mmCIF file of C-alpha atoms and ligand atoms in Angstrom:
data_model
loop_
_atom_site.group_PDB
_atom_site.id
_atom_site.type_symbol
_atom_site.label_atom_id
_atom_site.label_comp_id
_atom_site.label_asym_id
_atom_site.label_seq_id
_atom_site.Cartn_x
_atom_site.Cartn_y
_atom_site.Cartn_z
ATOM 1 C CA UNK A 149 5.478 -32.439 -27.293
ATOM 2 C CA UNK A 150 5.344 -30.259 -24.044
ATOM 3 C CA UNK A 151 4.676 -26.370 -24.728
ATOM 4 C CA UNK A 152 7.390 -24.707 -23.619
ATOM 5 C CA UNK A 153 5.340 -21.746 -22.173
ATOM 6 C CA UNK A 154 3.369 -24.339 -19.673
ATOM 7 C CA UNK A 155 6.397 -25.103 -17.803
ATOM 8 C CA UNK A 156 7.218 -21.724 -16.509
ATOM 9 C CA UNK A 157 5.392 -21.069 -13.425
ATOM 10 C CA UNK A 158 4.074 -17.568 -13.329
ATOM 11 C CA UNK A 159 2.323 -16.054 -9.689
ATOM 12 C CA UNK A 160 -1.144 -14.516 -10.116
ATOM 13 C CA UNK A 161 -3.822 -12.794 -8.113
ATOM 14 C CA UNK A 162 -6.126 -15.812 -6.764
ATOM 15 C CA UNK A 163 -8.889 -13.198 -4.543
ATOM 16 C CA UNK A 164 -8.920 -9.938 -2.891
ATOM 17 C CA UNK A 165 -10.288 -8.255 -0.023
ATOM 18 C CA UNK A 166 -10.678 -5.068 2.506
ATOM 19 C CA UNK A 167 -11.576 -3.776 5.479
ATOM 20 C CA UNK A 168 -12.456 -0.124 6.317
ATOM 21 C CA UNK A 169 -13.117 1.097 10.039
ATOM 22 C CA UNK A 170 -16.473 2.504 10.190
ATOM 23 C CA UNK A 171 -15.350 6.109 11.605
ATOM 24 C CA UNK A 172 -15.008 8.943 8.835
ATOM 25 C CA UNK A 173 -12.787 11.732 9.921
ATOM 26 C CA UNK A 174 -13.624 14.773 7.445
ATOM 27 C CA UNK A 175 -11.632 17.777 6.527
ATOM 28 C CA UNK A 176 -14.249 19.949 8.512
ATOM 29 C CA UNK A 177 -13.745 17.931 11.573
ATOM 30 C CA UNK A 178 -10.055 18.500 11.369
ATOM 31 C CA UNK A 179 -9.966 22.282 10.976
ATOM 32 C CA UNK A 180 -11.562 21.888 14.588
ATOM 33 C CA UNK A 181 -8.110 20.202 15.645
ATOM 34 C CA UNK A 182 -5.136 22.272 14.110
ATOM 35 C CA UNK A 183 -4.712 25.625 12.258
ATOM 36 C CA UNK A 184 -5.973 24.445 8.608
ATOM 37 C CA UNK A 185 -9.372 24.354 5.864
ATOM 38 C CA UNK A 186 -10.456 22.520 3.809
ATOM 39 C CA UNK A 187 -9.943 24.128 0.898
ATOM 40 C CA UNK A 188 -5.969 24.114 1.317
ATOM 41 C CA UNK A 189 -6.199 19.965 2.593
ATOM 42 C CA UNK A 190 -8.535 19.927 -0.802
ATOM 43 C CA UNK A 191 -6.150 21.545 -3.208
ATOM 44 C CA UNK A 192 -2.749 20.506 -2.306
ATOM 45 C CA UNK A 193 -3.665 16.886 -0.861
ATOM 46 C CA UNK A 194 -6.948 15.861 -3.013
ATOM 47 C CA UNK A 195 -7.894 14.213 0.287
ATOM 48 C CA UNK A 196 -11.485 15.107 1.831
ATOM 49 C CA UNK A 197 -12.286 12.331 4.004
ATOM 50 C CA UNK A 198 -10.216 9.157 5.751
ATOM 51 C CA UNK A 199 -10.933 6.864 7.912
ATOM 52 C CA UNK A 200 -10.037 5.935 11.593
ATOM 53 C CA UNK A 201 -9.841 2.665 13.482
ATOM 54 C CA UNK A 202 -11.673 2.460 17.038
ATOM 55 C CA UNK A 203 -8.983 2.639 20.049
ATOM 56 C CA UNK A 204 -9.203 -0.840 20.575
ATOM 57 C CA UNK A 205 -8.922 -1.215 16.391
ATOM 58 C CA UNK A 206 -5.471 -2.423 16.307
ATOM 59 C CA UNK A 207 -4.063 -3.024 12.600
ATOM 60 C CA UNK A 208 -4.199 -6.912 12.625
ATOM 61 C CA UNK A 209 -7.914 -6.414 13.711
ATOM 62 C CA UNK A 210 -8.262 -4.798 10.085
ATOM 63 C CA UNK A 211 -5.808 -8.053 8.556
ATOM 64 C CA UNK A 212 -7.845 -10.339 9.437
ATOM 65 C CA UNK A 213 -11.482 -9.343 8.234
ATOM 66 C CA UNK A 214 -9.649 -8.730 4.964
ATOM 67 C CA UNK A 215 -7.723 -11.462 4.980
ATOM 68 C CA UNK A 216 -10.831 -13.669 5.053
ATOM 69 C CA UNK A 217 -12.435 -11.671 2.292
ATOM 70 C CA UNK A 218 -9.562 -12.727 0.078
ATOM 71 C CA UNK A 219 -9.589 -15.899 1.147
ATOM 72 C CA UNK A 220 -13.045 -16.238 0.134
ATOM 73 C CA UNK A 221 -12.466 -14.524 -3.495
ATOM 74 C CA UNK A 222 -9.708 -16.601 -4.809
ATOM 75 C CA UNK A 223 -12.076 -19.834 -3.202
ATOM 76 C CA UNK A 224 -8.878 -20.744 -0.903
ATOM 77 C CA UNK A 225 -8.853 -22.494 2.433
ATOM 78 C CA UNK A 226 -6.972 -20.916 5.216
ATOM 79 C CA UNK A 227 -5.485 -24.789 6.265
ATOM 80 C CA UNK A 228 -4.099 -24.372 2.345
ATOM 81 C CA UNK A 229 -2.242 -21.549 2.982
ATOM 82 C CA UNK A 230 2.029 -21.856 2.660
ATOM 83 C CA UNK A 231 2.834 -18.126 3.398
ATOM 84 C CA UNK A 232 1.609 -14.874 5.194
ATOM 85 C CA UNK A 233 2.805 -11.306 5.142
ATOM 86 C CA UNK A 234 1.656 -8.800 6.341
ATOM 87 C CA UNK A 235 3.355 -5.140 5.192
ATOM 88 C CA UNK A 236 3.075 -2.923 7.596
ATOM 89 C CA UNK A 237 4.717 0.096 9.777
ATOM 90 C CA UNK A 238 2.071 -0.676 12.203
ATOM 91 C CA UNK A 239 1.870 -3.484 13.540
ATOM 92 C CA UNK A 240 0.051 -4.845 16.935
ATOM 93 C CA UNK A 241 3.051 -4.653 18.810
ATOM 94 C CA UNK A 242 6.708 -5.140 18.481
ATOM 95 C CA UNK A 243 6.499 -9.196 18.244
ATOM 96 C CA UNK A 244 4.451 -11.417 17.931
ATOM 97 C CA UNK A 245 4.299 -10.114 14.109
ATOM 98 C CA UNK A 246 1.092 -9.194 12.689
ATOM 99 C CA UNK A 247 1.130 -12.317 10.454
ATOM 100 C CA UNK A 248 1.193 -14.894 13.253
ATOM 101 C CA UNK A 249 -1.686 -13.074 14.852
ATOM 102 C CA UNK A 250 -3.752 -13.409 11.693
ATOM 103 C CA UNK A 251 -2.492 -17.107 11.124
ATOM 104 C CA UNK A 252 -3.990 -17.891 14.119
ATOM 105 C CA UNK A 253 -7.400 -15.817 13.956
ATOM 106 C CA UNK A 254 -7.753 -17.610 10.254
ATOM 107 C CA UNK A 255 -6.480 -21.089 11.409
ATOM 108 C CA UNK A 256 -3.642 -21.224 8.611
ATOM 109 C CA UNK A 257 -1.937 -23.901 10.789
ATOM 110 C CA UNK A 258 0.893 -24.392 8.258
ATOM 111 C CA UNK A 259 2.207 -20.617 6.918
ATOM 112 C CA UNK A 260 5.065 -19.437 7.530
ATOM 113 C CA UNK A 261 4.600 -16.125 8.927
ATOM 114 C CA UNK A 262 6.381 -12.824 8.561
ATOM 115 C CA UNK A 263 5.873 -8.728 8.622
ATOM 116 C CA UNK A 264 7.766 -6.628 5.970
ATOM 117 C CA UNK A 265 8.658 -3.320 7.005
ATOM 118 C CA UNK A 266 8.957 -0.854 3.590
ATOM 119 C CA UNK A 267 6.494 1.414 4.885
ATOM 120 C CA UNK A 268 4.289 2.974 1.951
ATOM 121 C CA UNK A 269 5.362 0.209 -0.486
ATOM 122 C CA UNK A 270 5.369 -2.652 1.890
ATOM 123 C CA UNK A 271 2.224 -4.479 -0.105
ATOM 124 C CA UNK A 272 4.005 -4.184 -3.263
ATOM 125 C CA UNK A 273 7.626 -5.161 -1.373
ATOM 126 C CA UNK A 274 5.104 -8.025 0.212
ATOM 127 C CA UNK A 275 3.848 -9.434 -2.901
ATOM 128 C CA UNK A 276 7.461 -9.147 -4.584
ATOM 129 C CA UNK A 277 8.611 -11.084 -1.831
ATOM 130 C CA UNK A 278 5.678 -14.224 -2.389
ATOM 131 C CA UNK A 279 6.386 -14.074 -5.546
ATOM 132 C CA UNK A 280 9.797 -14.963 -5.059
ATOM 133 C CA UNK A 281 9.038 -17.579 -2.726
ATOM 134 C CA UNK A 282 6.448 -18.772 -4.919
ATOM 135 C CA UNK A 283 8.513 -19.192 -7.965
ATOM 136 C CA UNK A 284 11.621 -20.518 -5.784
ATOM 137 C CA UNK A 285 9.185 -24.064 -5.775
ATOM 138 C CA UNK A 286 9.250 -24.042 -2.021
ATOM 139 C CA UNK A 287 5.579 -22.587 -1.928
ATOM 140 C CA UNK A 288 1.978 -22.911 -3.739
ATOM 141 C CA UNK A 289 -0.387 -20.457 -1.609
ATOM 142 C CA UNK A 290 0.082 -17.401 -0.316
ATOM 143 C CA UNK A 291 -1.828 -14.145 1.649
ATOM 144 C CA UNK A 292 -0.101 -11.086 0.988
ATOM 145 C CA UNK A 293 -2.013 -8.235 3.665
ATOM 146 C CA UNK A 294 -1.271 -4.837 3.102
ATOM 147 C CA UNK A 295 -2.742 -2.983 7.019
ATOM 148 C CA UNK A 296 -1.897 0.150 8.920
ATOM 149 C CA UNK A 297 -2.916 1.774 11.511
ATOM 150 C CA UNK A 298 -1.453 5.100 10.591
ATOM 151 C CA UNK A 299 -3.699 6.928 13.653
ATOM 152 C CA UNK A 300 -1.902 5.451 16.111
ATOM 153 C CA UNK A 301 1.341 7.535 14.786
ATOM 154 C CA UNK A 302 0.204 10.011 13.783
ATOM 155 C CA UNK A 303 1.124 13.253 15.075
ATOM 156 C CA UNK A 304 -1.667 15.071 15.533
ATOM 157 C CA UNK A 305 -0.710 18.463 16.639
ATOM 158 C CA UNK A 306 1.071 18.709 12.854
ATOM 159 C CA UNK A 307 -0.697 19.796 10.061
ATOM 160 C CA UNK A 308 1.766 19.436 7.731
ATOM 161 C CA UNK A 309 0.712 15.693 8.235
ATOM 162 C CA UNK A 310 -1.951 14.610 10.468
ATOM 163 C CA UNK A 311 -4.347 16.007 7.346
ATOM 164 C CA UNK A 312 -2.996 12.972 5.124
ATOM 165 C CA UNK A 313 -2.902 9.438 6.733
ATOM 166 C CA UNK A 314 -5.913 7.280 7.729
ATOM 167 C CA UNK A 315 -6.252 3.443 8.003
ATOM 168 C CA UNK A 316 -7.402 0.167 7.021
ATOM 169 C CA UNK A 317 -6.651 -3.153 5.321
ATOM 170 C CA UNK A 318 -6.294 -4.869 1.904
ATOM 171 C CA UNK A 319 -5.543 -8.117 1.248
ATOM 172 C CA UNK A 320 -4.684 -10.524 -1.849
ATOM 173 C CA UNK A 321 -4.118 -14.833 -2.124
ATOM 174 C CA UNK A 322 -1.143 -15.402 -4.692
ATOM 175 C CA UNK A 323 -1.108 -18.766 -6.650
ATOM 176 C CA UNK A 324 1.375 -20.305 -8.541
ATOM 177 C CA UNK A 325 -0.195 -20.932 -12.612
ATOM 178 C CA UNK A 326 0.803 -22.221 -15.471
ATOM 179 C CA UNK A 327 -1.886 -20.764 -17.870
ATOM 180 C CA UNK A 328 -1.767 -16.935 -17.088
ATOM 181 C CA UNK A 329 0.497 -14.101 -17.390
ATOM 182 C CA UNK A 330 -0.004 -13.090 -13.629
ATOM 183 C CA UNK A 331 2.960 -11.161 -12.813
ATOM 184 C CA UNK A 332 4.877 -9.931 -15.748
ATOM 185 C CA UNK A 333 7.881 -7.514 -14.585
ATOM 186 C CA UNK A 334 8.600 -5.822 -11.937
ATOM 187 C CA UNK A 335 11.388 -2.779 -10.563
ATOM 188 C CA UNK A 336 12.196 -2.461 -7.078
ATOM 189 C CA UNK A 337 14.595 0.208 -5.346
ATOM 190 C CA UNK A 338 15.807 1.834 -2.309
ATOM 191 C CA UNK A 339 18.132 4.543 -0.978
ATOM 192 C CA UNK A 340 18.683 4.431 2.628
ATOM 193 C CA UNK A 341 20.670 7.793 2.272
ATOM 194 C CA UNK A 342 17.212 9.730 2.183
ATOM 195 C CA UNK A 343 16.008 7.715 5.179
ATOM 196 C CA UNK A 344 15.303 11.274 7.364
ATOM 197 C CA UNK A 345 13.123 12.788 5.505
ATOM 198 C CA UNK A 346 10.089 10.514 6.529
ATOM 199 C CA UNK A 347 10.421 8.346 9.654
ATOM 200 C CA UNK A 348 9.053 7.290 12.914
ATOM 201 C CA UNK A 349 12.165 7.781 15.249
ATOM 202 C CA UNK A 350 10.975 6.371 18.574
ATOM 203 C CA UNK A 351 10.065 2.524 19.541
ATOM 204 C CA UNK A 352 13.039 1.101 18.330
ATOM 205 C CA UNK A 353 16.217 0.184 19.918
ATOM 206 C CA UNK A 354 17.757 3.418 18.697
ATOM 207 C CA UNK A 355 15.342 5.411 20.774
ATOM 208 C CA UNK A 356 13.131 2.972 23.166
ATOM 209 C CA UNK A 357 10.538 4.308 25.062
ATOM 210 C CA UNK A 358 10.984 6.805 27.855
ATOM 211 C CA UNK A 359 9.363 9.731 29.623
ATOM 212 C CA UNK A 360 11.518 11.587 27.060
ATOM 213 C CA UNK A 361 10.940 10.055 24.427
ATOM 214 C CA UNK A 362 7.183 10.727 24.109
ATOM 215 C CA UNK A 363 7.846 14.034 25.663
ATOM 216 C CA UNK A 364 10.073 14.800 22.600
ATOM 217 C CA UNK A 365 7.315 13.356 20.310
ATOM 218 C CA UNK A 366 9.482 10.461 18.662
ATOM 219 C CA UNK A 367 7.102 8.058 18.470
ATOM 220 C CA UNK A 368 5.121 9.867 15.805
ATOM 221 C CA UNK A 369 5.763 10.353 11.828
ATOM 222 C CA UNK A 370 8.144 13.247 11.204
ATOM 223 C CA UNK A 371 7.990 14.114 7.602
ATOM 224 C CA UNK A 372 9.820 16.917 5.012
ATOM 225 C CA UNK A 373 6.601 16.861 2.774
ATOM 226 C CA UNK A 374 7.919 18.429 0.252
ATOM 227 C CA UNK A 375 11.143 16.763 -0.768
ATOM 228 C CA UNK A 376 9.615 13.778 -0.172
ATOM 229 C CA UNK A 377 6.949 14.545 -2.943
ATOM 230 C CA UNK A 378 9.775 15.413 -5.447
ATOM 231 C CA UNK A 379 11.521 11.892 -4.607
ATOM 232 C CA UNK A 380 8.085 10.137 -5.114
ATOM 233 C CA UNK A 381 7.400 11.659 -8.310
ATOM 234 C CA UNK A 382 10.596 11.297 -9.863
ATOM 235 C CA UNK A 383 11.470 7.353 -8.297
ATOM 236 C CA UNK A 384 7.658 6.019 -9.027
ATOM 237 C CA UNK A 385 7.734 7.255 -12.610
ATOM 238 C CA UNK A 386 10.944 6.073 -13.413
ATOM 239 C CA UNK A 387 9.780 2.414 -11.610
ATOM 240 C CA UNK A 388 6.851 2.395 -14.040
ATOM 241 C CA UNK A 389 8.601 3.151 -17.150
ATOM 242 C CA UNK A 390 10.984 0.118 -16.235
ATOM 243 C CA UNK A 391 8.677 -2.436 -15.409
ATOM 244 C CA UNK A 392 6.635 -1.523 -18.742
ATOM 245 C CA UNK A 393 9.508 -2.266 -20.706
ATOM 246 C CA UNK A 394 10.437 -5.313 -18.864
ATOM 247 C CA UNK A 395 7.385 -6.570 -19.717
ATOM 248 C CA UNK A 396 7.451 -5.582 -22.757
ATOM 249 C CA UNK A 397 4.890 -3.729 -23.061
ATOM 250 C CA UNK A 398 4.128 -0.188 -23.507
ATOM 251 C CA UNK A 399 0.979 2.534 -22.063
ATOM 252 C CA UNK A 400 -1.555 1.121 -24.402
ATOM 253 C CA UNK A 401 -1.280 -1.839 -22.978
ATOM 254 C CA UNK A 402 -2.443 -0.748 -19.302
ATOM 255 C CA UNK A 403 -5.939 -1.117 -18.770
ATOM 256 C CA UNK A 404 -5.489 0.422 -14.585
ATOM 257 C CA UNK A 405 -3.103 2.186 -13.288
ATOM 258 C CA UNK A 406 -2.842 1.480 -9.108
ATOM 259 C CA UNK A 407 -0.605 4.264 -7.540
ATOM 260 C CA UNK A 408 -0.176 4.586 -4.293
ATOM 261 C CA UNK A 409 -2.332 7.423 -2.663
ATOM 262 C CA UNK A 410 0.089 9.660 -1.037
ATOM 263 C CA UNK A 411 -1.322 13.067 -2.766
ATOM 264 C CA UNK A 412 -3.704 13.774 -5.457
ATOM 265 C CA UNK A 413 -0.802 16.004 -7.138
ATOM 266 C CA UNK A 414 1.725 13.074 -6.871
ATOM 267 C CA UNK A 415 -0.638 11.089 -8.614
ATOM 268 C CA UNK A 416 -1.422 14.119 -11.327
ATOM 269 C CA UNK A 417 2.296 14.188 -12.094
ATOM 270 C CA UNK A 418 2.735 10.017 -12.823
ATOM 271 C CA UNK A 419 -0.485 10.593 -14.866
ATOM 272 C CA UNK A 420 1.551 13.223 -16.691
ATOM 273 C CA UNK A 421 5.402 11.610 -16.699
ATOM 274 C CA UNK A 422 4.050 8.023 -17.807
ATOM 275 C CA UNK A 423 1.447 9.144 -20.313
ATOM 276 C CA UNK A 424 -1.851 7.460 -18.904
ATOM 277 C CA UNK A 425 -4.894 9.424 -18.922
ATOM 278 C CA UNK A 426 -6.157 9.854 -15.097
ATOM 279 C CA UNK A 427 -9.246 8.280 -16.454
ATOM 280 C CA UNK A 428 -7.171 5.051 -16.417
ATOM 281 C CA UNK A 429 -5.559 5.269 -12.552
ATOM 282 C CA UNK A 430 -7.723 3.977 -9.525
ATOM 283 C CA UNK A 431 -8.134 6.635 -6.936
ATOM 284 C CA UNK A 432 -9.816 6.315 -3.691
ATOM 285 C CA UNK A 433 -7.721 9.242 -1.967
ATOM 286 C CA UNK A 434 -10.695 11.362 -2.146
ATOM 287 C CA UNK A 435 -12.229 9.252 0.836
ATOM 288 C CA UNK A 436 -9.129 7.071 2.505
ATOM 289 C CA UNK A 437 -6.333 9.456 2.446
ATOM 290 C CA UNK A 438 -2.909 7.754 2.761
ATOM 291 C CA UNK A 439 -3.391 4.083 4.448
ATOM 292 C CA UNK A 440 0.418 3.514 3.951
ATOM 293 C CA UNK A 441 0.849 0.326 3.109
ATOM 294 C CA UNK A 442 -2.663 -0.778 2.308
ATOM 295 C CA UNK A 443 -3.465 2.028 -0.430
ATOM 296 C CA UNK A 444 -3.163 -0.444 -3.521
ATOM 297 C CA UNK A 445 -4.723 -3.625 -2.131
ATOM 298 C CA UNK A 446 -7.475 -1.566 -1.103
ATOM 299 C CA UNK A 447 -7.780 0.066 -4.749
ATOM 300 C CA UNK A 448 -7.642 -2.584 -6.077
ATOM 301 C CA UNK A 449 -9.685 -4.505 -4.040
ATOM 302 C CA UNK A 450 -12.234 -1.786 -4.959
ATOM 303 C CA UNK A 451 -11.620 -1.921 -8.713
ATOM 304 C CA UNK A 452 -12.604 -5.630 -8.854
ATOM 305 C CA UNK A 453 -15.285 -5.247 -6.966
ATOM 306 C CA UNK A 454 -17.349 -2.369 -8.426
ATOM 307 C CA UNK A 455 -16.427 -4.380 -11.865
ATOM 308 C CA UNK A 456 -13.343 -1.635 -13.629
ATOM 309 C CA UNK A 457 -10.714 -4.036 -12.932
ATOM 310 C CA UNK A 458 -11.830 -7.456 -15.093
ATOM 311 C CA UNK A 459 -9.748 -10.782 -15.564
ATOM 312 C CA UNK A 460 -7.510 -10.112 -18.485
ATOM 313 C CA UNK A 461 -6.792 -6.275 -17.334
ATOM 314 C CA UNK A 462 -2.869 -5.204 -17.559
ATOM 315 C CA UNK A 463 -2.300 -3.524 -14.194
ATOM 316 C CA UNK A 464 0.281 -1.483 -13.363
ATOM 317 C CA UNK A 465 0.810 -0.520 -9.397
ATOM 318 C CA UNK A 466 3.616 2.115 -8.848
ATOM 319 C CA UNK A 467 4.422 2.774 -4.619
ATOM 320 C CA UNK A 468 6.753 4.855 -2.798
ATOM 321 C CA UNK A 469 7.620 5.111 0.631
ATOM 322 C CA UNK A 470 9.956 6.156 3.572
ATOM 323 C CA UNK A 471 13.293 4.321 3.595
ATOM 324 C CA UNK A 472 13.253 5.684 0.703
ATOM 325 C CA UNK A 473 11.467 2.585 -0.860
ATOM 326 C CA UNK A 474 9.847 2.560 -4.624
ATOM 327 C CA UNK A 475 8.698 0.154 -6.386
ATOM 328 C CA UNK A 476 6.555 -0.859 -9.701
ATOM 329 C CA UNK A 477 4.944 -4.246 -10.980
ATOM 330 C CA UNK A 478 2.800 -5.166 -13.521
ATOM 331 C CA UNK A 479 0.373 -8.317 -14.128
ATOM 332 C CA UNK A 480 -2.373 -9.576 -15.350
ATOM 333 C CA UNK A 481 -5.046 -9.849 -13.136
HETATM 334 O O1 UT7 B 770 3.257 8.128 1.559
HETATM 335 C C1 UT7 B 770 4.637 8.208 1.457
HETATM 336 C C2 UT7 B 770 5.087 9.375 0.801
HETATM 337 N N1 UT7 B 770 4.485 10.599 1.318
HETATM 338 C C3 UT7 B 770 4.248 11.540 0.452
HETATM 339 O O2 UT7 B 770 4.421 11.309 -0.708
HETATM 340 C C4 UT7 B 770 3.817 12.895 0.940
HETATM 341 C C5 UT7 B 770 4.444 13.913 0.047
HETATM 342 N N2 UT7 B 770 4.237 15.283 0.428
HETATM 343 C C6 UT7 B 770 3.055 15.915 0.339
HETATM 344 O O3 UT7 B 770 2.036 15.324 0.054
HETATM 345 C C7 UT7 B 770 3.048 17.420 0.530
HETATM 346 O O4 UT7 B 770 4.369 17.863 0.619
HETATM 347 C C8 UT7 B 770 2.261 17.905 1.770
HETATM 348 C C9 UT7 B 770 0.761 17.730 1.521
HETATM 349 C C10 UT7 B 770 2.669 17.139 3.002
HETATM 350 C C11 UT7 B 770 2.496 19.385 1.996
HETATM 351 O O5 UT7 B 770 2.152 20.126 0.831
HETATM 352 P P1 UT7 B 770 3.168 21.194 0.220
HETATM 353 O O6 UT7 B 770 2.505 21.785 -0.932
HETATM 354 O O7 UT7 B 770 4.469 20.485 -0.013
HETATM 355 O O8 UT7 B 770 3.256 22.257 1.355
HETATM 356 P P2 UT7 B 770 4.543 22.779 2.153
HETATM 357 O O9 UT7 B 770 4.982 21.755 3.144
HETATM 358 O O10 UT7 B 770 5.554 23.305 1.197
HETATM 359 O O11 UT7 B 770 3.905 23.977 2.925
HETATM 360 C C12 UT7 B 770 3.388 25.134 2.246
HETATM 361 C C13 UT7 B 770 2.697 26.007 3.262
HETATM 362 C C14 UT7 B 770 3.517 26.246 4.527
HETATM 363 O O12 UT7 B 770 3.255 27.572 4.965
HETATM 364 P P3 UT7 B 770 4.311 28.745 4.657
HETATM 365 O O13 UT7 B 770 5.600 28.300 5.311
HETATM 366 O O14 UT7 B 770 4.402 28.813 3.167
HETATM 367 O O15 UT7 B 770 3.675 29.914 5.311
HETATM 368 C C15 UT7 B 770 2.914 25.298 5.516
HETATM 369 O O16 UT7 B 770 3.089 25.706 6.845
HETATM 370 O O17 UT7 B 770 1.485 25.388 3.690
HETATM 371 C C16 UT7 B 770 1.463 25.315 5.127
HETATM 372 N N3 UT7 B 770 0.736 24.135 5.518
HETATM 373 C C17 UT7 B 770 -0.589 24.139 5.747
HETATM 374 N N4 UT7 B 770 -1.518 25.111 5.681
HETATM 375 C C18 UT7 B 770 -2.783 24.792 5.969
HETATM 376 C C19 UT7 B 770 1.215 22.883 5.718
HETATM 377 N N5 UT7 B 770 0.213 22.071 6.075
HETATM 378 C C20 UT7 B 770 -0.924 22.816 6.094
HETATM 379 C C21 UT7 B 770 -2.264 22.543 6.393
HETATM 380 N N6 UT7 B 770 -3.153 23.550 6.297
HETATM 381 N N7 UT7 B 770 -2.696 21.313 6.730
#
């Protein structure tokens, strides 16, 4: 008789990887640049260094390095790959998309290749996405990259945010599996209503390019900090709750928590609203600040690796970004 259970397909986490740019910008350097200190970047960001691609750094230059790194993890050849994408606010250039320029730097000959715009929680909107695909039967492989290359927007005359972002890459390969959990629940949103309160307004079709346009400083993030912070605390905790319970299962359960690194005291307040000790959460904001959208792959990129995150662990990765876009999943890794 055929077990029931082993002819559900389920998506897991084949490999990860990262890539870091070597430069560290730290809070000292910074109080050089605009009116700030340390002390107040410390206490109401948590963030003390980040790091910042070379000029000629551009984001898929930090996809692909990670990219291979994942590749080599989940013991995956690039020729076997069905999918690529890339989740990013940053990418090269308007088109080609970032994922066709790692395709081709990797040799996947046969992906399909796409960019998914969701800002902070475009690796978890990524990965929601192959997983999708995945399960639809279509697809058996696929690189999910999480890269920005937040410098190159960021507006560095404001405090209010140039103090937050920095950059880099994570990746992860998706399989499709019959034998473990993998991907258990997940609980996506989005309100386009609160779209204003963090955006890039230039480089699109709504604003092009022009004299103007970078005279009027479009082309950088504009952000209202703090209502943003009250929407991220509120929609991430309420994303984790549901996916527990989808899954059935309940805080006990979660070995690692992966958040996405936004601010220290966004991450405090989950820690508090969910009920899971900050012992249990995965925080490299101390030293990367905000990447955007490659905060959790490179958490938990950096779990695995310095041995925290094992294979059996319950993770549960909570992300919100501009669009407003939230989101929450949690697997087995
Ligand atoms: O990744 C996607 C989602 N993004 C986020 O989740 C970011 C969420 N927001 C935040 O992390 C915080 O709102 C910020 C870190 C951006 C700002 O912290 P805040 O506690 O919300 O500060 P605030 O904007 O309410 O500003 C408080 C004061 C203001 O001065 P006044 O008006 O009270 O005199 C600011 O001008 O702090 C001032 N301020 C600064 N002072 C020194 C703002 N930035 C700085 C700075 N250094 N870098």
């Amino acid at each position: 008789m055929i077990d029931d259970r082993e002819k559900t397909p389920r998506v897991m986490i084949a490999g990860t990887g990262a890539y870091l740019p070597e430069r560290i910008l730290t809070n000292a350097e910074l109080e050089t640049m605009v009116d700030t200190s340390d002390e107040w970047i410390v206490t109401r960001t948590g963030v003390r260094e980040r790091r910042i691609a070379r000029p000629d750094e551009a984001t898929s230059d930090m996809a692909i390095p990670a990219a291979k790194q994942a590749l080599e993890d989940a013991g995956v050849s690039a020729a076997d790959l069905d999918l690529i994408i890339v989740g990013t606010v940053t990418p090269d250039m308007i088109f080609p998309n970032t994922a066709c320029l790692v395709q081709s730097a990797i040799g996947a000959t046969k992906a399909l290749c796409f960019d998914l715009s969701a800002a902070c929680s475009g690796f978890l909107y990524s990965m929601e996405t192959a997983r999708g695909l995945l399960l639809s039967g279509l697809y058996e492989t696929a690189l999910v990259i999480g890269a920005d290359k937040m410098s190159a927007v960021t507006d560095w005359e404001d405090r209010g945010t140039c103090i937050l972002f920095g950059d880099g890459a994570g990746a992860v390969v998706l399989k499709k599996t019959f034998t473990h959990r993998g991907i258990m629940a997940t609980s996506f949103g989005a309100d386009g209503s609160l779209g204003d309160l963090l955006m890039i307004p230039g480089g699109g079709s709504r604003c092009p390019a022009s004299h103007e346009s970078v005279e009027q400083r479009q082309h950088v993030v504009k952000m209202a900090g703090n209502n943003v912070f009250k929407h991220a605390v509120r929609c991430m905790t309420e994303a984790g709750r549901e996916a527990l319970e989808k899954a059935g299962l309940t805080i006990a359960d979660v070995d690692w928590v992966i958040p996405h690194q936004a601010n220290m005291r966004i991450v405090q307040a989950i820690s508090d609203r969910v009920g899971i000790p900050m012992e249990r959460f995965i925080v490299n904001l101390d030293r990367l600040g905000n990447t955007t959208a490659a905060t959790v792959p490179l958490a938990l990129d950096e779990g695995v690796r310095d041995g925290r995150i094992k294979r059996g662990d319950v993770l549960l990765s909570i992300v919100f970004g501009g669009g407003f876009t939230w989101g929450a999943t949690v697997l087995e890794y």
